[in-house]
Amino acid sequence: MSAPIYRDPIADGAADPTVIRKQGTDEWWMFYTNRQPTAEGPNFTWIHGSPIGVAVSTDDGASWHYRGTVKGLDDPTDVPGKNTHWAPEVIWAEGEYHMWLSYIPGIPDNWPGVPRTITHFTSPDLETWTRVGPLTLNGPRVIDACVLKCPDGLWRMWYKDEDAGSSTWSAVSTDLYAWRQEGLVLPGSPDAPPHEGPNVFVLGGWHWLIVDEWRGQGVYRSKDAVNWERQGIIGGEPGSDPMDIRFLRHADVVVAGDHAALYYFTHPEWDELGDKAGPPDVAARKTAVHHGRLSVVDDVLVFERDVAKGTPLLRA
């Protein structure tokens, strides 16, 4: 059964999970957008004003326990605690942890015209974060960073440009600090399905790129992490658990030997096909985090959604 493995115990709005092992320990840390389903305000106020939540597992992902929220991520020129943090990307590289965060000043109640930046932080321990600063990319409304070192020796960042039809772009760096925009990777509307939340990983001899198309995850593969070919969609079909019948949303992948764990979130009580305007009430706004197993069979990425809660998928 594909029952939820984690729900935020305070706001019940865990979304956009990313999972990383804490160096030198048996701890796995999950960072996530901590949406506020019960927030008062018009339109999409509840999607904004979100801190970054943290949950920890000491049994290879079999169980997760709430640890709190990350402090000190606001721009120093903004009002502390009154801003929006989305879609953290956290990696260990060059002797320290790096976080790239989608940051929005304030708590907007809608989407149009609201600036978003991808902001870089570093940490020695996943607990205390130092602000490096925002990246200058191809527009004022970019979110959802994913970072990986590629076969050409460069660090590459994939991200969503909301002003370019919800498309995926890339930037490159030699040191994780100075970034140069590279160009368009996957087009969005009107030329291809609009999408968000790019995630890149290596499994079964391929680089894989998945994106959230709001109907499941679009899947692409590559030998060089530059040129991509489409495979199709995973996660468009419902899981067997009644709390996992909705589309896979904004996912993260952790490779563990010959398989990988895919972490995603859903709106268990939102009829996504019937309520086109968005979740109609607090119950529909609430979210749950799930896990599934990825493997590569005959050069095709295969997703197993019905993985039981309590399965230690992070164990190689």
Coordinates of C-alpha atoms in Angstrom, one line a residue, residues 84-280:
T84 CA 7.7 32.8 1.7
H85 CA 10.1 29.9 1.3
W86 CA 9.6 27.2 -1.3
A87 CA 11.2 24.1 -2.7
P88 CA 14.5 23.7 -1.0
E89 CA 17.4 21.9 -2.8
V90 CA 20.0 20.6 -0.3
I91 CA 23.3 18.8 -1.2
W92 CA 26.6 18.0 0.4
A93 CA 29.5 19.2 -1.8
E94 CA 33.0 20.6 -1.4
G95 CA 33.0 20.0 2.4
E96 CA 29.8 21.7 3.3
Y97 CA 26.0 21.6 2.8
H98 CA 24.4 23.9 0.2
M99 CA 20.8 24.9 0.0
W100 CA 19.1 26.7 -2.9
L101 CA 15.8 28.1 -1.9
S102 CA 13.0 29.7 -3.8
Y103 CA 12.4 32.9 -1.9
I104 CA 9.5 35.4 -2.1
P105 CA 9.4 38.5 0.1
G106 CA 6.2 38.9 2.0
I107 CA 3.0 36.8 1.9
P108 CA 1.4 37.4 -1.5
D109 CA -2.2 36.3 -2.1
N110 CA -1.8 35.5 -5.8
W111 CA 0.8 34.6 -8.5
P112 CA 0.9 37.4 -11.2
G113 CA 3.8 39.8 -11.1
V114 CA 5.2 38.5 -7.8
P115 CA 9.1 38.3 -8.0
R116 CA 10.8 35.0 -6.9
T117 CA 14.5 34.4 -6.6
I118 CA 16.7 31.3 -6.0
T119 CA 18.9 32.1 -3.0
H120 CA 22.0 30.2 -1.9
F121 CA 22.8 29.2 1.7
T122 CA 25.6 27.1 3.2
S123 CA 25.8 25.1 6.4
P124 CA 28.4 22.9 8.3
D125 CA 25.7 20.8 9.9
L126 CA 22.2 21.2 8.3
E127 CA 21.2 23.2 11.3
T128 CA 22.8 26.7 11.0
W129 CA 22.6 28.3 7.6
T130 CA 24.6 31.2 6.2
R131 CA 23.1 33.3 3.5
V132 CA 25.3 33.6 0.4
G133 CA 22.7 35.5 -1.6
P134 CA 20.3 35.4 -4.6
L135 CA 21.4 34.1 -8.0
T136 CA 21.1 36.3 -11.1
L137 CA 19.4 34.1 -13.7
N138 CA 17.3 34.8 -16.8
G139 CA 14.3 36.4 -15.1
P140 CA 12.7 37.8 -11.9
R141 CA 10.5 34.8 -11.4
V142 CA 12.6 31.6 -11.2
I143 CA 12.1 28.8 -8.7
D144 CA 12.7 25.0 -8.0
A145 CA 16.5 24.6 -8.2
C146 CA 18.1 21.2 -8.7
V147 CA 21.9 20.9 -8.6
L148 CA 24.2 18.0 -9.8
K149 CA 27.8 17.6 -11.0
C150 CA 27.7 16.5 -14.6
P151 CA 30.0 14.4 -16.9
D152 CA 31.5 17.6 -18.4
G153 CA 32.9 18.5 -14.9
L154 CA 30.5 21.4 -14.4
W155 CA 28.0 21.8 -11.6
R156 CA 24.6 22.3 -13.4
M157 CA 21.5 23.8 -12.0
W158 CA 18.1 23.1 -13.5
Y159 CA 15.2 25.4 -12.6
K160 CA 11.7 26.6 -13.6
D161 CA 11.2 30.0 -15.3
E162 CA 7.6 31.0 -14.6
D163 CA 7.7 33.8 -17.1
A164 CA 8.8 31.6 -20.0
G165 CA 5.7 29.3 -20.2
S166 CA 6.7 27.3 -17.1
S167 CA 9.8 25.8 -18.8
T168 CA 13.1 24.3 -17.5
W169 CA 16.4 26.2 -17.9
S170 CA 19.9 25.5 -16.8
A171 CA 22.9 27.4 -15.4
V172 CA 26.5 26.1 -14.8
S173 CA 29.2 26.7 -12.3
T174 CA 32.7 25.5 -11.5
D175 CA 32.5 26.3 -7.7
L176 CA 28.8 26.3 -6.7
Y177 CA 29.0 30.0 -6.0
A178 CA 29.3 31.8 -9.4
W179 CA 26.7 30.7 -11.9
R180 CA 26.3 31.4 -15.6
Q181 CA 23.0 30.9 -17.4
E182 CA 23.3 28.2 -20.0
G183 CA 19.9 28.2 -21.7
L184 CA 16.6 26.5 -22.3
V185 CA 16.4 22.7 -21.5
L186 CA 12.7 21.8 -21.8
P187 CA 10.2 24.2 -23.4
G188 CA 6.9 24.9 -21.7
S189 CA 3.6 26.2 -22.9
P190 CA 2.6 26.6 -25.7
D191 CA 5.3 24.3 -27.3
A192 CA 5.3 21.5 -24.7
P193 CA 3.6 20.6 -21.4
P194 CA 4.2 23.3 -18.9
H195 CA 5.9 21.9 -15.8
E196 CA 7.9 22.7 -12.6
G197 CA 10.1 21.0 -10.0
P198 CA 12.9 19.6 -12.2
N199 CA 15.0 16.8 -10.5
V200 CA 18.1 15.1 -12.0
F201 CA 19.7 11.9 -10.8
V202 CA 21.9 9.1 -12.2
L203 CA 20.6 5.5 -12.2
G204 CA 21.1 2.4 -14.4
G205 CA 23.7 4.1 -16.6
W206 CA 21.6 7.1 -17.5
H207 CA 21.0 10.6 -16.3
W208 CA 17.3 11.1 -15.6
L209 CA 15.3 14.3 -15.5
I210 CA 11.8 14.3 -14.0
V211 CA 9.4 17.3 -14.0
D212 CA 6.0 17.8 -12.4
E213 CA 3.5 18.2 -15.2
W214 CA 0.5 18.4 -12.8
R215 CA -0.7 15.0 -14.2
G216 CA 2.3 12.9 -13.0
Q217 CA 6.1 13.2 -13.6
G218 CA 7.4 13.8 -17.1
V219 CA 10.5 11.6 -17.6
Y220 CA 13.6 12.4 -19.8
R221 CA 16.9 10.5 -20.1
S222 CA 20.4 11.6 -21.2
K223 CA 23.9 10.3 -21.4
D224 CA 25.5 13.7 -20.8
A225 CA 23.0 15.6 -18.7
V226 CA 22.7 18.1 -21.6
N227 CA 20.8 16.5 -24.4
W228 CA 17.5 14.9 -23.3
E229 CA 15.0 12.5 -24.8
R230 CA 11.5 12.0 -23.5
Q231 CA 10.3 8.7 -22.1
G232 CA 6.8 9.5 -21.0
I233 CA 5.0 10.0 -17.7
I234 CA 5.2 8.1 -14.3
G235 CA 2.9 8.5 -11.4
G236 CA -0.2 9.4 -13.4
E237 CA -2.1 6.3 -12.2
P238 CA -3.4 6.2 -8.7
G239 CA -1.8 4.2 -5.9
S240 CA -3.7 1.5 -4.1
D241 CA -4.0 3.4 -0.8
P242 CA -7.0 5.7 -0.6
M243 CA -4.7 8.5 0.6
D244 CA -2.6 8.1 -2.5
I245 CA -4.9 8.3 -5.5
R246 CA -3.9 11.8 -6.7
F247 CA -1.1 12.9 -9.0
L248 CA 2.5 12.8 -7.9
R249 CA 3.7 16.3 -7.3
H250 CA 7.1 17.9 -7.1
A251 CA 9.4 15.0 -6.3
D252 CA 12.9 14.3 -5.1
V253 CA 15.0 11.2 -5.8
V254 CA 17.7 9.6 -3.7
V255 CA 19.7 6.8 -5.3
A256 CA 20.4 3.7 -3.1
G257 CA 22.4 1.1 -4.9
D258 CA 20.6 -0.4 -7.9
H259 CA 17.3 1.4 -7.0
A260 CA 16.2 4.8 -5.9
A261 CA 13.7 6.2 -3.5
L262 CA 11.3 8.8 -5.0
Y263 CA 9.7 11.2 -2.5
Y264 CA 6.7 13.1 -3.7
F265 CA 3.6 14.8 -2.2
T266 CA -0.1 14.7 -2.9
H267 CA -3.3 16.5 -2.0
P268 CA -5.1 13.4 -0.7
E269 CA -8.5 15.2 -0.3
W270 CA -8.5 17.4 -3.4
D271 CA -10.3 16.3 -6.5
E272 CA -7.7 17.7 -8.9
L273 CA -9.8 17.0 -12.0
G274 CA -13.0 18.4 -10.7
D275 CA -11.8 21.5 -8.9
K276 CA -9.8 23.3 -11.6
A277 CA -9.7 26.5 -9.6
G278 CA -7.6 24.9 -6.9
P279 CA -8.4 23.3 -3.5
P280 CA -11.8 24.6 -2.4

